[in-house]
Every structure is written in structure tokens, then in C-alpha cells.
PDB file of C-alpha atoms and ligand atoms in Angstrom:
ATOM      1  CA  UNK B   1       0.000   0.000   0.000  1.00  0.00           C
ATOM      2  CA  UNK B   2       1.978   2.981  -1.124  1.00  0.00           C
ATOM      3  CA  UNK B   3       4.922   1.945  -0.195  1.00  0.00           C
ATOM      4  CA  UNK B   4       7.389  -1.889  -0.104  1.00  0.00           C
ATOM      5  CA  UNK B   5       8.348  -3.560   3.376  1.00  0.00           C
ATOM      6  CA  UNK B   6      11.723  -1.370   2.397  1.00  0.00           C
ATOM      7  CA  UNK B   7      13.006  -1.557   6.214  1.00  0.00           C
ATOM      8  CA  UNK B   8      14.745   1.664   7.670  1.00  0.00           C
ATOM      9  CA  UNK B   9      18.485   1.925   7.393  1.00  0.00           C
ATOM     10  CA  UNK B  10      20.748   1.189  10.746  1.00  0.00           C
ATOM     11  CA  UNK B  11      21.757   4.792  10.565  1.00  0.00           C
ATOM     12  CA  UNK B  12      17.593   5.450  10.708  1.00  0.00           C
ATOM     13  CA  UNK B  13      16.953   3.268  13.354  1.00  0.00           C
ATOM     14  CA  UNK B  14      19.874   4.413  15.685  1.00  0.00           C
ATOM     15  CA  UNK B  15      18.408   8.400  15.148  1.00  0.00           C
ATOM     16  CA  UNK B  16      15.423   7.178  15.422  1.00  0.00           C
ATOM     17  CA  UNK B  17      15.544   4.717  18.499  1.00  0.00           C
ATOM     18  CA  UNK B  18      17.859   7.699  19.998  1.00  0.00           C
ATOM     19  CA  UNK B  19      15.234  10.434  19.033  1.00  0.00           C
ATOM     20  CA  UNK B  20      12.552   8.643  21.420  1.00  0.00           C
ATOM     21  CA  UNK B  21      14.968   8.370  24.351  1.00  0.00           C
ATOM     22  CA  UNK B  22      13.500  11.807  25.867  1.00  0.00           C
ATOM     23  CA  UNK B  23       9.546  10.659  25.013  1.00  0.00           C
ATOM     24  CA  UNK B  24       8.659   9.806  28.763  1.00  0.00           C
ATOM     25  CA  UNK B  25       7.035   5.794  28.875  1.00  0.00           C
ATOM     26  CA  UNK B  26       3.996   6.118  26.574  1.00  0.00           C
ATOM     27  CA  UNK B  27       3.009   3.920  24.028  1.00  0.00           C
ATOM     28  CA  UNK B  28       5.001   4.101  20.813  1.00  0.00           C
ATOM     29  CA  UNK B  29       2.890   3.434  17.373  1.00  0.00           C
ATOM     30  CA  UNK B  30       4.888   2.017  14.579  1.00  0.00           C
ATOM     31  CA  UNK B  31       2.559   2.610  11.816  1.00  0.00           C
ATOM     32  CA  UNK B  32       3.581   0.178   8.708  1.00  0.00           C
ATOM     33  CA  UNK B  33       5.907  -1.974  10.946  1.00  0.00           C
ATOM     34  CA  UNK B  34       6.699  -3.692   7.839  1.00  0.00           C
ATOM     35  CA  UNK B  35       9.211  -6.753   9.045  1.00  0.00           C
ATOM     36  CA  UNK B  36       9.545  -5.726  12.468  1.00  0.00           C
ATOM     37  CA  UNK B  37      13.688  -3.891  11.635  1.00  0.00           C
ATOM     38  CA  UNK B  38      12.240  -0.821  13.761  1.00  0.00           C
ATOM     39  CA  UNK B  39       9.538  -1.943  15.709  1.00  0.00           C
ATOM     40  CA  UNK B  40      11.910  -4.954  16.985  1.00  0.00           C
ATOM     41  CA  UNK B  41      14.629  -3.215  18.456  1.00  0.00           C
ATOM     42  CA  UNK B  42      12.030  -0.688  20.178  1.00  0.00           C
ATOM     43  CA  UNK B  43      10.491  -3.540  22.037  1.00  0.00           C
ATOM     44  CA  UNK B  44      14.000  -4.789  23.322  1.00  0.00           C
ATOM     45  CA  UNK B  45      14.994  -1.166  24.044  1.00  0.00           C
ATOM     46  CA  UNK B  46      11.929  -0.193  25.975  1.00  0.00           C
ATOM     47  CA  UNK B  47      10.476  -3.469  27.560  1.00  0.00           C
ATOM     48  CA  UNK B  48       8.604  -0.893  29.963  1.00  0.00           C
ATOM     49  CA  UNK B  49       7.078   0.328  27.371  1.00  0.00           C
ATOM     50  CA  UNK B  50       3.980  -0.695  25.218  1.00  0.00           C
ATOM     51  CA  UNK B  51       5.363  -0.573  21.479  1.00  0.00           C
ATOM     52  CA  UNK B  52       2.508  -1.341  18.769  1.00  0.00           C
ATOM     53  CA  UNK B  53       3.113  -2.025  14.810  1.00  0.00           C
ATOM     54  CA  UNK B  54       0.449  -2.203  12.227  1.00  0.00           C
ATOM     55  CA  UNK B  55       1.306  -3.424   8.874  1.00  0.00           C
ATOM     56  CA  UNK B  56      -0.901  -4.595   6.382  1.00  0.00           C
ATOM     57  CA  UNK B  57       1.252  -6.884   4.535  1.00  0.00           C
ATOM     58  CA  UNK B  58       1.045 -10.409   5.091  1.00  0.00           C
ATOM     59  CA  UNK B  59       4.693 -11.823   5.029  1.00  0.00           C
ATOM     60  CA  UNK B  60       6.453  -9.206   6.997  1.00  0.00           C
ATOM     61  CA  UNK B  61       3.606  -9.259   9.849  1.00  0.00           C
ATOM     62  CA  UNK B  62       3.972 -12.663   9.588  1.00  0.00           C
ATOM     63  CA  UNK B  63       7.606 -12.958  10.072  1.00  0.00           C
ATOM     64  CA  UNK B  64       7.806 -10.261  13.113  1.00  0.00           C
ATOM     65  CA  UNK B  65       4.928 -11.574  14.573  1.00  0.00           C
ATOM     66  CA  UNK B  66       6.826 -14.737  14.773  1.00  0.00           C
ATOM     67  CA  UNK B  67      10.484 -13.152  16.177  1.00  0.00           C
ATOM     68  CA  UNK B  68       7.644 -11.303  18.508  1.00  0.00           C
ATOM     69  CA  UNK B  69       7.047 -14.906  19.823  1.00  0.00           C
ATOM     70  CA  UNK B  70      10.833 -16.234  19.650  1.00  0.00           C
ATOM     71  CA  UNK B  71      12.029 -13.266  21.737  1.00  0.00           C
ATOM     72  CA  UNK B  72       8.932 -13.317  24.248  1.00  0.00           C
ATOM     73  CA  UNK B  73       8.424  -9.659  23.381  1.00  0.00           C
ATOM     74  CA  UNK B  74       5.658  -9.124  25.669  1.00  0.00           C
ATOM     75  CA  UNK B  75       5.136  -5.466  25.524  1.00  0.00           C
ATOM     76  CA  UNK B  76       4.782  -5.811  22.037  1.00  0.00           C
ATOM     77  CA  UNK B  77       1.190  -5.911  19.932  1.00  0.00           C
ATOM     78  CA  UNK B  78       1.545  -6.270  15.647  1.00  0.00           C
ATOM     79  CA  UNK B  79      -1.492  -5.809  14.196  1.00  0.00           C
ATOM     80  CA  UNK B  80      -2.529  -6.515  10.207  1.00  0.00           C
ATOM     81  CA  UNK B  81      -4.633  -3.898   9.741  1.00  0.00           C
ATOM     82  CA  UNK B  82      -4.805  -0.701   7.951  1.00  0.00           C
ATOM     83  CA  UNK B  83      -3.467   2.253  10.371  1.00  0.00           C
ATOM     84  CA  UNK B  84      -5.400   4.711   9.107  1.00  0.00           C
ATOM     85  CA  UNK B  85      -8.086   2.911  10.212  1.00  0.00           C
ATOM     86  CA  UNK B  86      -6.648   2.515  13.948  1.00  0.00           C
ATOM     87  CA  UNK B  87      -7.036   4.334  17.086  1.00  0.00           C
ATOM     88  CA  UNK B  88      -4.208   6.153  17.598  1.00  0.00           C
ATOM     89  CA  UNK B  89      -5.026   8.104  20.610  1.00  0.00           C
ATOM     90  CA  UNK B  90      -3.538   6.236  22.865  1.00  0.00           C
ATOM     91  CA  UNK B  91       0.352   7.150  21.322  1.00  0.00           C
ATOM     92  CA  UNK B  92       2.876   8.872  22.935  1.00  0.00           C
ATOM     93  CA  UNK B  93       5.094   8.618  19.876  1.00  0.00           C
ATOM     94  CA  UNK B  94       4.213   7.303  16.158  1.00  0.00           C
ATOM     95  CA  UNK B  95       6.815   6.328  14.169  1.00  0.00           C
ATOM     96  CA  UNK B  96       6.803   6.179  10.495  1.00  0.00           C
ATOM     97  CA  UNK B  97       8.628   5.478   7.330  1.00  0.00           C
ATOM     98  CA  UNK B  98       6.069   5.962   4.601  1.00  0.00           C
ATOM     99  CA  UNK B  99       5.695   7.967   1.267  1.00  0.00           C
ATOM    100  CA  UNK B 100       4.505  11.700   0.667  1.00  0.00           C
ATOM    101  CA  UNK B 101       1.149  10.787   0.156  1.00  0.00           C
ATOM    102  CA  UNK B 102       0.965   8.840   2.872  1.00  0.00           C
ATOM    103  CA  UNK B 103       2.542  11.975   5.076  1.00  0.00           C
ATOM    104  CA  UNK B 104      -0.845  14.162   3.831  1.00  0.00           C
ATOM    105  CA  UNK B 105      -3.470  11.528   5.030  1.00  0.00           C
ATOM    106  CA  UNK B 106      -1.767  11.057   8.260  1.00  0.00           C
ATOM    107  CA  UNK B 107      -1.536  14.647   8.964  1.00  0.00           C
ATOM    108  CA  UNK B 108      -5.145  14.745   8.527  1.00  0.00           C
ATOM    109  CA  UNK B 109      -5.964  12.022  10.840  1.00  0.00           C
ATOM    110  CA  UNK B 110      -4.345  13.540  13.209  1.00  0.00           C
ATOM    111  CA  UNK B 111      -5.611  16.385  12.803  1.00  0.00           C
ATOM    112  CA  UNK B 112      -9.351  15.382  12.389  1.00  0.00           C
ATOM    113  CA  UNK B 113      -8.948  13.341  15.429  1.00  0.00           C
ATOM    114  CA  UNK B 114      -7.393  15.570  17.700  1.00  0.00           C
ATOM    115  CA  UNK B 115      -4.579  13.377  18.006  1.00  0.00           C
ATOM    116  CA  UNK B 116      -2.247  16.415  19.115  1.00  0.00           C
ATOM    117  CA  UNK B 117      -0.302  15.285  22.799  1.00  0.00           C
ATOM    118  CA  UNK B 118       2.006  13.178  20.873  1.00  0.00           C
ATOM    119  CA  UNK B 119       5.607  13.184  19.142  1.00  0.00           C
ATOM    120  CA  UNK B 120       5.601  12.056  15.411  1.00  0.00           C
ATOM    121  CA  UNK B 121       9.100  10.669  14.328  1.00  0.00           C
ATOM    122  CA  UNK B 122       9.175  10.346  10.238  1.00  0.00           C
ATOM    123  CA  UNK B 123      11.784   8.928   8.436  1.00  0.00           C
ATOM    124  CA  UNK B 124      12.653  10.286   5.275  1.00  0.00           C
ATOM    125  CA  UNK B 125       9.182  12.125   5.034  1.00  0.00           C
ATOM    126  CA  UNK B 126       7.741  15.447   6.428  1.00  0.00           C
ATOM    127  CA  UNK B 127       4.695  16.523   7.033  1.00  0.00           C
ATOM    128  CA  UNK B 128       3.141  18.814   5.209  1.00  0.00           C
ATOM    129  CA  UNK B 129       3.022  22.434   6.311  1.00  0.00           C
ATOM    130  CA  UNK B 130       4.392  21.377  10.009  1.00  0.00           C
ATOM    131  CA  UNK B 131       7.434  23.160  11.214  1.00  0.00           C
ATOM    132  CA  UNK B 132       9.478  19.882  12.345  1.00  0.00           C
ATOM    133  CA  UNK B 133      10.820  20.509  16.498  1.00  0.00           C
ATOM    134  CA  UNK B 134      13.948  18.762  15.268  1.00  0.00           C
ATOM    135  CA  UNK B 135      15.626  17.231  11.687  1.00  0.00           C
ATOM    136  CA  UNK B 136      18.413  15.004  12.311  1.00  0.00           C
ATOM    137  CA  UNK B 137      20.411  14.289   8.863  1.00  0.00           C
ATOM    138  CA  UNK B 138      21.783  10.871   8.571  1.00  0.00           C
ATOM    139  CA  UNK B 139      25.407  10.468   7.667  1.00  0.00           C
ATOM    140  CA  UNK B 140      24.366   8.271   4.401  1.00  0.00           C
ATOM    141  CA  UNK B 141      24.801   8.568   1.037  1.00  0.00           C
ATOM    142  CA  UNK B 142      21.499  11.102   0.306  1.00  0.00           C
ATOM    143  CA  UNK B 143      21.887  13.094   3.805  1.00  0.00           C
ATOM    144  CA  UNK B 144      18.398  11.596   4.184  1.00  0.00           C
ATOM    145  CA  UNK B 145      16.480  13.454   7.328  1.00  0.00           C
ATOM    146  CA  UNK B 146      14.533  12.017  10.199  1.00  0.00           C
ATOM    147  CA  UNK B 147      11.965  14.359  11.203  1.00  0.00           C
ATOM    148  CA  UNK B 148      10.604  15.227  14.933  1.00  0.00           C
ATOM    149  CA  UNK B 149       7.539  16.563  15.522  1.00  0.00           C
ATOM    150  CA  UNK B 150       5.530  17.605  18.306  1.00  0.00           C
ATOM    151  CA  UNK B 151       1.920  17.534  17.241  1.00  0.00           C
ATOM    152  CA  UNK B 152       0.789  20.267  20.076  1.00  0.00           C
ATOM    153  CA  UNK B 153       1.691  22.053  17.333  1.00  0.00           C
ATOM    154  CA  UNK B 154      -0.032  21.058  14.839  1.00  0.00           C
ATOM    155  CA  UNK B 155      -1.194  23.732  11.776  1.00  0.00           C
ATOM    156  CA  UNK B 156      -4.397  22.335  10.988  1.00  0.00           C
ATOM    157  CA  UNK B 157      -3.823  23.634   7.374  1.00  0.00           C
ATOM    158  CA  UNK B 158      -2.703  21.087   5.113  1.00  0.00           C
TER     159      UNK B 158
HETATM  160  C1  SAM K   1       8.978   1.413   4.208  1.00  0.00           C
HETATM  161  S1  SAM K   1       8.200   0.198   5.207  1.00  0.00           S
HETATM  162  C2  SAM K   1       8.776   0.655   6.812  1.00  0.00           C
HETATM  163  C3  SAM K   1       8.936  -0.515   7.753  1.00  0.00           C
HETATM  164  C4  SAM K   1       9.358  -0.152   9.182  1.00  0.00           C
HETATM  165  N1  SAM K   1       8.509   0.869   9.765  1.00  0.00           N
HETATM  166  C5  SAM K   1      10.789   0.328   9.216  1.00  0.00           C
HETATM  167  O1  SAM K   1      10.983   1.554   9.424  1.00  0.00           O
HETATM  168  O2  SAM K   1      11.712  -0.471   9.041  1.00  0.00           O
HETATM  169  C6  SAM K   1       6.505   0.788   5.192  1.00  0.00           C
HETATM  170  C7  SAM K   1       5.479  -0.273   5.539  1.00  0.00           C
HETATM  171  O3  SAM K   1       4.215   0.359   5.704  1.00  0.00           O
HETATM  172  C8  SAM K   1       3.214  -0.578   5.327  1.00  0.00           C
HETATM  173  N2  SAM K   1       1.988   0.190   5.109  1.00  0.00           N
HETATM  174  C9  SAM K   1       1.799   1.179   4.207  1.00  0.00           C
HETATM  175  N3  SAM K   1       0.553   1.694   4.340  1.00  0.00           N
HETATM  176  C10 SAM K   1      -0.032   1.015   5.369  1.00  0.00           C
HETATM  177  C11 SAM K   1      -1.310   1.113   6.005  1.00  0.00           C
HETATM  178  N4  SAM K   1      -2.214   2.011   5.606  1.00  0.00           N
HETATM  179  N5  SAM K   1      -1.573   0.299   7.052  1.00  0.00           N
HETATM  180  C12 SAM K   1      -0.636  -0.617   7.482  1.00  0.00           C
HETATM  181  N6  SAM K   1       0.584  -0.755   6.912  1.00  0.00           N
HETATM  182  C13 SAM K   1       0.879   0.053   5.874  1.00  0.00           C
HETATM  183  C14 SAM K   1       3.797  -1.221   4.077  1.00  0.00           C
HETATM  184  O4  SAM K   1       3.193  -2.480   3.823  1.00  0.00           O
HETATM  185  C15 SAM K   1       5.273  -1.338   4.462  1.00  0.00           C
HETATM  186  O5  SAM K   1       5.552  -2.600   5.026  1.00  0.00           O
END
């Protein structure tokens, strides 16, 4: 849908993974978990934490589903379903790695929802007419950015 199971990079993860280390002990919303590369280490890094992945593809929910049972990753949920269909209100951070399109119909779930006490991590993609808190570049070949946002402040204006 959109976009391949194409996981995020190590560099990604680590700025990533290191970008929710301030994010208090909420719930953190993978949304298109694909084979579990993010969503994974999360659960190992934060077993205090609830960490949640919904991917829609078979295979890779399949497959991290099934480490999710080898490592007895307990705080972890991996749903197949279709996030933009999910309730997201419980998330203290959402992580993503999606496509531009993508970036515009989450902004206005969010935004329709009132999702807005919540940090929004993006890899590679920004939101939409959001002023990011913080944009980490990665030391990779394309200087690709992570994005931070804090959705207090959202602009509702797409
Ligand atoms: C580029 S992969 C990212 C995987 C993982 N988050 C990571 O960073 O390694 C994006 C994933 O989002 C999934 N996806 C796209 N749209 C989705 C939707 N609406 N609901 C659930 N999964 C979706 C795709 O199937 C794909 O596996």
C-alpha cells in the first residue's frame, strides 16, 4: 500500500531509536511496521514500554509476529490492519517510514482526530506544512532526514 516492506536503514533506526529516548514511557505506534527492523529493536529497548506495529502486509507481519514470539516480546502488539483505520489516541510517539502521500493523510488524521499530545518521528518524510521541532540528517549517502515533531503544534492547514 503505497509503499514496499523497504526496512529503515541502521543509521535510521539508531536516530530514530535515539530520538525517542527523551519521550517519557507512553506507548510508541509504529505505523507500517513492515518486518519488524524498527519496531523490533524498540520492544527490546523499551520493555517498559507498550510498542505497537500495524502493517498490512502479510509476510512481513507474519515474520515479526513470529520473532515477537521467539524473543517473548511481551510489551509488544503487531497488528494486520490498515493504520489509518486505527485508534491512535492512545500514542505517545508514532513512528513512520512511509511515502509523501501517505505523510498528507496522516496529517489529517491527526488532525481530524485531535490526536495532538504526541511526538511524530518520520523517516525520510515530512509533514506537510508542520514546522518539524527537530531534523536530524543521517550520515548516508542522500543526507536523508529524520523528522521530529511535536503535534501540540499542529497547523491544521494542510
Ligand atoms: C517502508 S516500510 C517501513 C517498515 C518499518 N517501519 C521500518 O521503518 O523499518 C513501510 C510499511 O508500511 C506498510 N503500510 C503502508 N501503508 C499502510 C497502512 N495504511 N496500514 C498498514 N501498513 C501500511 C507497508 O506495507 C510497508 O511494510
Amino acid at each position: 500500500m503505497g509503499i514496499s516492506p523497504m526496512p529503515s536503514s541502521k543509521k535510521a533506526r539508531k536516530a530514530i531509536i535515539h530520538l525517542t529516548k527523551d519521550t517519557g514511557t507512553g506507548p510508541i505506534f509504529d505505523l507500517g511496521s513492515g518486518w519488524g527492523n524498527l519496531l523490533i529493536p524498540l520492544a527490546k529497548e523499551y520493555p517498559e514500554r507498550q510498542i505497537v506495529g500495524y502493517e498490512l502486509s502479510l509476510i512481513p507481519w507474519l515474520i515479526a509476529s513470529l520473532i515477537k514470539e521467539i524473543l517473548s516480546l511481551n510489551n509488544l502488539k503487531i497488528y494486520r490492519k490498515n493504520f489509518f483505520k486505527a485508534d491512535l489516541s492512545s500514542a505517545s510517539v508514532i513512528v513512520c517510514y512511509l511515502y509523501p502521500e501517505g505523510m498528507i493523510s496522516i496529517a489529517k488524521k491527526l488532525i481530524s482526530e485531535n490526536i495532538t499530545s504526541c511526538i511524530l518521528i518520520s523517516n525520510n518524510f515530512s509533514l506537510p506544512s508542520q514546522q518539524p521541532k527537530k531534523t536530524v540528517q543521517l550520515d548516508d549517502l542522500y543526507k536523508s532526514p529524520v523528522y521530529l515533531y511535536d503535534l501540540c503544534f499542529l497547523n491544521p492547514d494542510i
